[in-house]
Coordinates of C-alpha atoms and ligand atoms in Angstrom, one line a residue:
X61 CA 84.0 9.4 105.1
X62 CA 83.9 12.2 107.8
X63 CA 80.5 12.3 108.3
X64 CA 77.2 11.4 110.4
X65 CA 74.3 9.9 108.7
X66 CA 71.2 12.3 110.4
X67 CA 70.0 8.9 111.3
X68 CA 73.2 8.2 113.3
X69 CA 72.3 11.3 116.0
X70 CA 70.7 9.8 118.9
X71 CA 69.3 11.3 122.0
X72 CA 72.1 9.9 124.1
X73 CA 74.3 12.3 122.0
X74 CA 73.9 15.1 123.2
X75 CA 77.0 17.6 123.7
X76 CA 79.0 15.8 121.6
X77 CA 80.6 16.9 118.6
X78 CA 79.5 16.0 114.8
X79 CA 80.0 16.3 111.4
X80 CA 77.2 16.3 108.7
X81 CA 76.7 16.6 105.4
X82 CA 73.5 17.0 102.7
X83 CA 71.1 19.1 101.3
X84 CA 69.5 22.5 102.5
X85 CA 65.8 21.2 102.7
X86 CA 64.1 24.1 104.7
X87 CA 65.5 26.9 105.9
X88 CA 63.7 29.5 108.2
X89 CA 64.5 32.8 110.0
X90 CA 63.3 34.6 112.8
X91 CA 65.5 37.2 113.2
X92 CA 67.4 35.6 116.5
X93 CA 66.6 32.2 115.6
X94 CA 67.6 30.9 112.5
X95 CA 66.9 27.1 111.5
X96 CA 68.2 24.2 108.8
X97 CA 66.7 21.5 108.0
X98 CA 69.2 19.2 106.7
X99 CA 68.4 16.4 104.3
X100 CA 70.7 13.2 104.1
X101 CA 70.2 9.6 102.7
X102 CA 68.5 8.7 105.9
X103 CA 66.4 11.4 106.9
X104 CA 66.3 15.2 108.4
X105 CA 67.7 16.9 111.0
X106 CA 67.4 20.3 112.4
X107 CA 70.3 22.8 112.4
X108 CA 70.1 25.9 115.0
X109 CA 71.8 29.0 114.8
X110 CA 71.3 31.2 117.4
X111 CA 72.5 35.0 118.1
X112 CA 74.5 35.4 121.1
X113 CA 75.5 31.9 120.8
X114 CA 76.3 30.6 117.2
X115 CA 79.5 32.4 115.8
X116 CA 78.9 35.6 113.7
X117 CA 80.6 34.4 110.4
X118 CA 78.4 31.2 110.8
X119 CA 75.3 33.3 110.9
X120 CA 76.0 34.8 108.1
X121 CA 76.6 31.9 105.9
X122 CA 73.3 30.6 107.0
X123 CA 71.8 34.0 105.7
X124 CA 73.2 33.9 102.6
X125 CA 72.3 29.7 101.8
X126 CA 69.9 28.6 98.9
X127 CA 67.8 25.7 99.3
X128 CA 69.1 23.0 98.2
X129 CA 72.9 23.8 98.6
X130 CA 75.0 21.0 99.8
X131 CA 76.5 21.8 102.6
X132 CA 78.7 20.1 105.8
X133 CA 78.3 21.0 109.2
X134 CA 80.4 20.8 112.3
X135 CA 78.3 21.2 115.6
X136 CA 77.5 20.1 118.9
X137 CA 74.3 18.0 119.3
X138 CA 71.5 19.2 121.7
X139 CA 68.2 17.5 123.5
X140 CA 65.4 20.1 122.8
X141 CA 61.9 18.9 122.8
X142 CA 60.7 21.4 120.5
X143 CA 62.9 20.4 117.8
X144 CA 61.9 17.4 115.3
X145 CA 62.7 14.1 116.8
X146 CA 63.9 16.1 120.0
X147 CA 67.4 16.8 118.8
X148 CA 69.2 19.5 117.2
X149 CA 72.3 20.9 116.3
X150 CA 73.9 23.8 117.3
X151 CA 76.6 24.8 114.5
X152 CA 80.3 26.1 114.6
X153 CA 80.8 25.5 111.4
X154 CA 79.2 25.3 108.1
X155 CA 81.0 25.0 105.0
X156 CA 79.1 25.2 101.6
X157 CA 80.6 21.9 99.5
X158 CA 78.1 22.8 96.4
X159 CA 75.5 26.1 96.0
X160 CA 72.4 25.2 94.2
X161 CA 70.7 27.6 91.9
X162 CA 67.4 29.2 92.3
X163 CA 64.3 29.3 91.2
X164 CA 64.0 25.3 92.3
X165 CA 63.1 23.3 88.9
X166 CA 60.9 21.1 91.4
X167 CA 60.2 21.7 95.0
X168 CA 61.3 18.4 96.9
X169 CA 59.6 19.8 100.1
X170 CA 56.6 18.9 98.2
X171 CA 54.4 22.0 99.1
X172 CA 53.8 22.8 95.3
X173 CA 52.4 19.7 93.4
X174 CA 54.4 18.8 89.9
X175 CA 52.9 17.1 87.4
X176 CA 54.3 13.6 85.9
X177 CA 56.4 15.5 83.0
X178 CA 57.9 18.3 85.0
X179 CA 58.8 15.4 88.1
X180 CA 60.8 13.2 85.0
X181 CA 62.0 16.3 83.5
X182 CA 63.6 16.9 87.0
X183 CA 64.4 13.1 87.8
X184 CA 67.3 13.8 89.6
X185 CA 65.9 16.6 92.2
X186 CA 62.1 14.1 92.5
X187 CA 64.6 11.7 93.8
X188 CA 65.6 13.9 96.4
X189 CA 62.0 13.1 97.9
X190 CA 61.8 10.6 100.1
X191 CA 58.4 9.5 99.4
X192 CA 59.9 9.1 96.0
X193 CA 63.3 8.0 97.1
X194 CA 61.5 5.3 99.0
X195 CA 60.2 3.2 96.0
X196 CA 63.6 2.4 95.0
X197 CA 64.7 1.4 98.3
X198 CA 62.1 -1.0 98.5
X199 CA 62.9 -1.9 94.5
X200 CA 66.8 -2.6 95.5
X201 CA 65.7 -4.8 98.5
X202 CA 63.0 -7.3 96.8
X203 CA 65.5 -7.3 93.9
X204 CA 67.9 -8.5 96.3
X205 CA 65.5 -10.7 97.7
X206 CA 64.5 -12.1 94.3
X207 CA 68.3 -13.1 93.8
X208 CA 68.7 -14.2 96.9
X209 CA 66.1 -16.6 96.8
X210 CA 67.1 -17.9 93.2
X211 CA 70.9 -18.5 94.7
X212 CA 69.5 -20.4 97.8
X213 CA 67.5 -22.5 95.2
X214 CA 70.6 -23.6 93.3
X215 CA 70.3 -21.2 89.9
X216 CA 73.1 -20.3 88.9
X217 CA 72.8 -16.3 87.8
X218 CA 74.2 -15.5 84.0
X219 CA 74.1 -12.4 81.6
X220 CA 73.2 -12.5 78.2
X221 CA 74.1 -10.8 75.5
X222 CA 72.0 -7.6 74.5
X223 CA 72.8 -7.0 71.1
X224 CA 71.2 -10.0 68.8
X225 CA 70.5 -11.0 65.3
X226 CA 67.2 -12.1 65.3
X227 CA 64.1 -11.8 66.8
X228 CA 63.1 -14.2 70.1
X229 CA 59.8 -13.0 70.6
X230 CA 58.5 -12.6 67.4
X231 CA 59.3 -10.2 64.5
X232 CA 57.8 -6.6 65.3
X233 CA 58.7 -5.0 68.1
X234 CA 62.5 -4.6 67.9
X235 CA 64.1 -1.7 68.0
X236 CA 67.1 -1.8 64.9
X237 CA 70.5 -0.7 65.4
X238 CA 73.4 -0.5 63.5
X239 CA 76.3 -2.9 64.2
X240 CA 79.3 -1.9 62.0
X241 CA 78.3 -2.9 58.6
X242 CA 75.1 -5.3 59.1
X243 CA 71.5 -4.8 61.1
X244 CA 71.0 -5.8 64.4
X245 CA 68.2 -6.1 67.5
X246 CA 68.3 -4.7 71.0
X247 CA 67.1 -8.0 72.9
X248 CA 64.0 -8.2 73.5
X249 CA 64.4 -11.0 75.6
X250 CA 66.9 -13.7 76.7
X251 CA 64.6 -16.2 75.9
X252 CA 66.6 -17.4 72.8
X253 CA 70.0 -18.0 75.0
X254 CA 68.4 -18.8 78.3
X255 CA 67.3 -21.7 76.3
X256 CA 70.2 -22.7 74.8
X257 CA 71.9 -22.6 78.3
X258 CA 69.6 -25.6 78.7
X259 CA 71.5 -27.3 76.7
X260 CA 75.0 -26.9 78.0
X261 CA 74.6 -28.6 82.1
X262 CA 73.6 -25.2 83.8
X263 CA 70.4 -26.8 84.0
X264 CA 69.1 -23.7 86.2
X265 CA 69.7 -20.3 85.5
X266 CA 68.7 -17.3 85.9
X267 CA 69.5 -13.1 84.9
X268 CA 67.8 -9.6 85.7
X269 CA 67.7 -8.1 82.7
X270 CA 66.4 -5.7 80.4
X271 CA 64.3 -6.9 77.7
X272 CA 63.9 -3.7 74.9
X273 CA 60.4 -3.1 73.3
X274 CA 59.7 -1.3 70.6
X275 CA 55.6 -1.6 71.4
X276 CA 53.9 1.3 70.8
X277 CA 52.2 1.1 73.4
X278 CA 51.2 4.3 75.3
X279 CA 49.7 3.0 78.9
X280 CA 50.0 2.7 82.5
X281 CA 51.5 -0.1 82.6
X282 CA 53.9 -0.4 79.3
X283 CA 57.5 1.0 78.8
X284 CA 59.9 0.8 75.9
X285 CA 63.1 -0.4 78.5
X286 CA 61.6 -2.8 81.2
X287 CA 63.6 -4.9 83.8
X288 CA 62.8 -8.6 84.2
X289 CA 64.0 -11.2 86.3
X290 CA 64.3 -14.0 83.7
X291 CA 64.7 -17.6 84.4
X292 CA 65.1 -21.0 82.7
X293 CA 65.5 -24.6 84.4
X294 CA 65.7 -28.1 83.3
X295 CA 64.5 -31.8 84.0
X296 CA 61.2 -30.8 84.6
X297 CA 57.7 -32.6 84.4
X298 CA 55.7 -29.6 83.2
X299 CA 54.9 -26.5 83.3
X300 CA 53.9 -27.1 87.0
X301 CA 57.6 -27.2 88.0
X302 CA 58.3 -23.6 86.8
X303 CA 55.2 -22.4 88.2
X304 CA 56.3 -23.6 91.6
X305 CA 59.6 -21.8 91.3
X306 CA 57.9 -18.7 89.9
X307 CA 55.8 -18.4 92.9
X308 CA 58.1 -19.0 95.2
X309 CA 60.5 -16.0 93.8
X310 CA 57.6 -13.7 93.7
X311 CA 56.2 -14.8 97.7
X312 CA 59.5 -13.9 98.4
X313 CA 60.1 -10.3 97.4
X314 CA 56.6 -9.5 98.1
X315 CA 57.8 -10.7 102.0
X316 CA 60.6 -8.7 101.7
X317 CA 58.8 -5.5 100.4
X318 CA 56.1 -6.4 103.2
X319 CA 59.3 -6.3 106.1
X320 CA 60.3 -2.5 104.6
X321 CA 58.7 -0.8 107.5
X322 CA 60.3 2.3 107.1
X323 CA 60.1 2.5 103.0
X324 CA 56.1 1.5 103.4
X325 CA 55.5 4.2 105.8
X326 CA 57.0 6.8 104.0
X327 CA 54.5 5.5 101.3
X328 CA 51.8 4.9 103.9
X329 CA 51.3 2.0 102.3
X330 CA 50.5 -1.8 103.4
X331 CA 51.6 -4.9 101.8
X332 CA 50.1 -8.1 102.6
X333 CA 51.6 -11.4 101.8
X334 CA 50.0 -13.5 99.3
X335 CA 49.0 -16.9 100.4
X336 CA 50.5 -20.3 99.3
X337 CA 49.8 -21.9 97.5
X338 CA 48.3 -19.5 94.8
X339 CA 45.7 -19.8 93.0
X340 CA 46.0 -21.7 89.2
X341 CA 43.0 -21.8 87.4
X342 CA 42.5 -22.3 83.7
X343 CA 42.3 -20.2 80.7
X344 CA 38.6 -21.8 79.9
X345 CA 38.2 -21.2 83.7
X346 CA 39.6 -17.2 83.3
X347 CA 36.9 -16.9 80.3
X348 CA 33.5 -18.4 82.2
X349 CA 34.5 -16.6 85.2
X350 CA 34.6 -13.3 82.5
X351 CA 31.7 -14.3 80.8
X352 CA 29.6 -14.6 84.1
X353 CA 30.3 -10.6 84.6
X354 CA 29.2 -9.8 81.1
X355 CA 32.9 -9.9 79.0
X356 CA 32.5 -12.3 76.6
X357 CA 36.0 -12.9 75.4
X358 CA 36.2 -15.2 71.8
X359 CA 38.0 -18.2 72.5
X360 CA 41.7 -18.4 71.1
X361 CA 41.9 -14.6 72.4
X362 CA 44.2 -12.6 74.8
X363 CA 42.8 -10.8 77.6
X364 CA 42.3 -7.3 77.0
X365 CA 43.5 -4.6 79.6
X366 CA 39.9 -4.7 81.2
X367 CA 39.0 -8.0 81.2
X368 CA 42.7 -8.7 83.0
X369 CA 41.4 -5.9 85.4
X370 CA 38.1 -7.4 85.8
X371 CA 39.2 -11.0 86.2
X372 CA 41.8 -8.9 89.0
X373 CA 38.4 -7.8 90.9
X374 CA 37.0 -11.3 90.6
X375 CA 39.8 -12.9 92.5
X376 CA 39.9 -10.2 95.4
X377 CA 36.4 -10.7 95.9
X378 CA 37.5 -13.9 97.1
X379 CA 40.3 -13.0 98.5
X380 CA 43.2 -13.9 96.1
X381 CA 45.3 -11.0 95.0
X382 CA 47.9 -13.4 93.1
X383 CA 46.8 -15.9 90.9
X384 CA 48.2 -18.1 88.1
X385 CA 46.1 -18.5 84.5
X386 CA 47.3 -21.7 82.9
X387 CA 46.8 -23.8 79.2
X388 CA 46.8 -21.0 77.1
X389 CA 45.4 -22.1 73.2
X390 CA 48.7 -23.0 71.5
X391 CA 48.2 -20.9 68.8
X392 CA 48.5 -18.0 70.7
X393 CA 51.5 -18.4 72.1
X394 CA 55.1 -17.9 70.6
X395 CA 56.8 -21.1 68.8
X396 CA 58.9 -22.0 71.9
X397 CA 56.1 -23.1 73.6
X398 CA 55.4 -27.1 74.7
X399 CA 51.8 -27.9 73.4
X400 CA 50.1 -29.7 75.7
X401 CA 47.7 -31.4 72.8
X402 CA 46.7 -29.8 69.6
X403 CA 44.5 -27.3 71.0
X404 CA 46.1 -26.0 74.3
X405 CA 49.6 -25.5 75.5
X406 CA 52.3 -25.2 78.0
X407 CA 51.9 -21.7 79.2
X408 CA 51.1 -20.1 82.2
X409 CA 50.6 -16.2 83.2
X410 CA 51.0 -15.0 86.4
X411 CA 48.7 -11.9 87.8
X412 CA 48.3 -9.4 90.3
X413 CA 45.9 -7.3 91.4
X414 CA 44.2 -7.5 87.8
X415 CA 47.5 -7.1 85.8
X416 CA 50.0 -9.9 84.3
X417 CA 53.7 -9.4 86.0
X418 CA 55.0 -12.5 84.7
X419 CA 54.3 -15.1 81.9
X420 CA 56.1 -18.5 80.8
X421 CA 55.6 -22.1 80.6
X422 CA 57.0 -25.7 79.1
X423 CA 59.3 -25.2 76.0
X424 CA 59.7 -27.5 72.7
X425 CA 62.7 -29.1 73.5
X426 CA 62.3 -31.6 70.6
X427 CA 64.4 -30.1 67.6
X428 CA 62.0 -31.8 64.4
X429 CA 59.2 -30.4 66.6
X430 CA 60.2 -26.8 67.3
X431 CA 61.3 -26.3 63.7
X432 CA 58.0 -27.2 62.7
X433 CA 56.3 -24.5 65.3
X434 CA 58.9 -22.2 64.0
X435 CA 57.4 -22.8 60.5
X436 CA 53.7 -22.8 61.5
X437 CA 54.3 -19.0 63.2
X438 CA 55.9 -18.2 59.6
X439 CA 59.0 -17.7 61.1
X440 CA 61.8 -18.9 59.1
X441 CA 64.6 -21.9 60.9
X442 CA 67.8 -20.4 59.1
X443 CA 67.3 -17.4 61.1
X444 CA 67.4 -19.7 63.9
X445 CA 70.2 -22.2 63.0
X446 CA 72.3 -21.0 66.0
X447 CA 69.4 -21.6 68.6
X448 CA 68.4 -24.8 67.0
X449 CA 71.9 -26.1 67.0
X450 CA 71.2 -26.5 70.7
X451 CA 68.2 -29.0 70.4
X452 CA 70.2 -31.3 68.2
X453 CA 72.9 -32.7 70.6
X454 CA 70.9 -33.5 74.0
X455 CA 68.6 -31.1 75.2
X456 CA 66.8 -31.7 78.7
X457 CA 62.9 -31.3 78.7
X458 CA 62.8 -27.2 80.7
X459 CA 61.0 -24.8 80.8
X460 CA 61.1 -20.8 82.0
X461 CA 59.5 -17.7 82.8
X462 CA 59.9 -13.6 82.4
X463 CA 58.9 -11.9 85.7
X464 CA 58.7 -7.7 85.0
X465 CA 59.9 -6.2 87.6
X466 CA 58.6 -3.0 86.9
X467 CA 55.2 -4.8 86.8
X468 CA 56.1 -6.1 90.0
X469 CA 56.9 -3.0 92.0
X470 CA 53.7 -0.7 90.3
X471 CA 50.8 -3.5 91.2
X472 CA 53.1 -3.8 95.0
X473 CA 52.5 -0.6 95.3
X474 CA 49.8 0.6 93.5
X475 CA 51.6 3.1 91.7
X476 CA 51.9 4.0 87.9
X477 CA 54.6 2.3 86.3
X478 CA 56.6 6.0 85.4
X479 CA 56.9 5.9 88.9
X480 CA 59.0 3.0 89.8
X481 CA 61.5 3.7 87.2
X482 CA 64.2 5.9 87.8
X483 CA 64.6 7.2 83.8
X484 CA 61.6 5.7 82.4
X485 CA 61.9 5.0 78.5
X486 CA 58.4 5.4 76.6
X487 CA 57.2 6.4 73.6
X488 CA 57.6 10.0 74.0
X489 CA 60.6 9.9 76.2
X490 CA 64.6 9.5 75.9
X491 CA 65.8 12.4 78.4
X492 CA 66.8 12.5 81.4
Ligands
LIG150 P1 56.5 -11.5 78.0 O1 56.7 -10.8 76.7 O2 55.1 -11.8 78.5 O3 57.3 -12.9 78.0 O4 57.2 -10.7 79.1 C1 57.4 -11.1 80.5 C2 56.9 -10.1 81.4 O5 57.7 -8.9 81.2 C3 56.8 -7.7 81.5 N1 56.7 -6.9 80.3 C4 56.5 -5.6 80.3 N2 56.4 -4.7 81.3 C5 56.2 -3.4 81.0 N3 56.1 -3.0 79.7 C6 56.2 -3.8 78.7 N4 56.1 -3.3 77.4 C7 56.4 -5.2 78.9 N5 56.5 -6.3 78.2 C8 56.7 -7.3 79.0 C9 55.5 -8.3 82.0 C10 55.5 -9.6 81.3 O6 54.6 -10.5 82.0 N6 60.2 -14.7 76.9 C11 59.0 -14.6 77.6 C12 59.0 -15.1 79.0 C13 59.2 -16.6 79.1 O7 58.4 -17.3 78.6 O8 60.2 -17.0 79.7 C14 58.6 -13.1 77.6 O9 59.4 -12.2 77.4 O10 55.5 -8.4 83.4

């Protein structure tokens, strides 16, 4: 590399001579005085042309730039108080590496507002904001957390295989594909292998993935293409084990997002740790505290968007922003999961700020068992032969969990969830 970051120019710089490179953010003239603003990875930087004193051919290049060009700069730094961050460059030479177009699809100095559509439409140049650029900084750094933590915890990090035969989740909302001469699934979760890892001594694991949905969903807070850290471990008492773990992955890279000073005040936002332990209350517990505000929710039934909202608003009033809902009814819940008698099971969701980020539980590792949950959700066991092959031959009580990332990062930072995906996939939306 033969350049600066902007962020590298310091104070203590000054006379000596850089290089630069990035994008033509601002540009003014005023007549003697002409002005870059130069954008980089890092941040901005002013560039000063000045007549008398910057090189004719120079000032003429500067004349004739579009915003938005690429460009590299030689130049001296200079201390000057009036300039942003009291430094500035004085140019010898500019060389244009890449001219951009005009009219602007989007303006990334952000003095004209772009709705939602146009922004996506123009993915590429919305990243060039850093108020948009900063979201997935902070998303690459609680990932990194997130596997960080899991490594220091002993799981052991796998990948899965994305193209699959049958359903794990349940039958509807898999997207088809054709694979040579026969049908086949995008995955719409790991669950099915993650599982039958279980059964071969990696007794914890672990993958950030992408599940595929074909929901039809058309919300704040669904996608089509979603990332997920997904996680399985075995010898475990209950369901209380994987809750444990759960919550400790998520503390963690909500701490990390919580340490992104720069990223959160870009944002101007605030993130405040969660405390431990968090809160687990019951799914009986979830409906009386509903049914005290008025939502009466039938027993046996999921939480609809507002109630989840509602029972959100509950637990801030007392403080709790992150909170686990536990013993789902059994029925309710896909065939993998451990009853925990005839009426409740295994399961456990996780929310925050009045949405569900994450959800798991126990697993059925009894083969004669699972086969007959299989049956009871009318799901048929040949389609799972290869799956239940794995219960047959020694298979360690476990259990797991599916923590959405994207889910994650929205209710972090209160932000729809378009917004902290780079190329969001929904309903209406393949391009960019
Ligand atoms: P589930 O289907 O609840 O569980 O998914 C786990 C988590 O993934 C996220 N998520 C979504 N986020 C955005 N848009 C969607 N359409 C969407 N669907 C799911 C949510 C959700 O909590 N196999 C189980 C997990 C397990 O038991 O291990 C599963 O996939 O944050």
């Amino acid at each position: 590399m033969r350049t600066h970051y902007s962020i590298e120019i310091t104070q203590g710089m000054d006379g000596k001579d850089v290089t630069l490179a990035g994008w033509v953010h601002e540009l003014r003239d005023l007549g003697k005085l002409k002005f870059i603003v130069l954008r980089d990875r890092e941040g901005f930087i002013q560039i000063t042309a000045k007549k008398g004193d910057t090189d004719e051919k120079v000032l003429e290049l500067v004349d004739s730039l579009s915003r938005e060009s690429v460009i590299e700069v030689n130049g001296k730094v200079k201390g000057n108080d009036r300039a942003p961050g009291g430094i500035e460059i004085s140019p010898s030479g500019i060389e244009v590496l890449s001219k951009a177009d005009s009219p602007l699809p989007l303006d990334v100095t952000q003095k004209v507002d772009a709705d939602m559509d146009t922004r996506l439409n123009n993915r590429f140049m919305d990243l060039r904001k850093p108020q948009v650029s900063a979201i997935f900084r902070l998303r690459s750094k609680i990932m990194r957390a997130g596997r960080e933590f899991l490594t220091n915890e002993n799981f052991i990090e796998i990948t899965s295989p994305k193209i699959i035969s049958s359903a794990s989740e349940g039958g509807t909302d898999l997207f088809p594909i054709s694979y040579f001469d026969r049908e086949a699934f995008l995955a719409q979760s790991p669950q099915l292998y993650k599982q039958m890892m279980m059964a071969t001594g990696f007794d914890r694991i672990f993958e950030i993935t992408t599940y595929f949905r074909a929901e039809e969903h058309d919300t704040r807070r669904h996608l089509n293409e979603i990332s997920a850290f997904d996680l399985e471990m075995a010898f475990i008492k209950d369901e209380e084990d994987v809750m444990n773990a759960l919550e400790g992955l998520v503390l963690a890279m909500i701490r990390e997002a919580s340490l992104c000073e720069k990223e959160l005040s870009i944002l101007k936002k605030e993130v405040t740790v969660p405390e431990s332990p968090v809160r687990r209350i019951g799914y009986d517990e979830a409906l009386e505290l509903l049914g005290k505000e008025g939502k009466e929710i039938p027993w046996g039934e999921d939480l609809d968007t507002a109630s989840e909202k509602l029972l959100g608003e509950i637990m801030r009033r007392d403080g709790t922003e992150l909170y686990f809902i536990k013993g789902y009814p059994l029925d309710m819940k896909p065939f993998y999961t451990m009853p925990r008698d005839e009426k409740y099971s295994r399961s456990f969701d996780l929310g925050y700020r009045g949405v569900e980020i994450s959800s798991g539980g126990q697993r059925v590792h009894d083969y004669k068992l699972l086969s007959e949950r299989l049956e009871f959700h009318k799901l048929s066991p040949d389609n799972f032969t290869f799956y239940l092959n794995a219960f047959r031959y020694g298979m360690p009580p476990h259990g797991g969990f599916g923590l959405g990332i994207d889910r994650l990062m929205m209710q972090l930072l209160g932000l729809p969830i378009r917004e902290v995906v780079l190329f969001p996939r929904d309903r209406h939306r393949l391009t960019p």
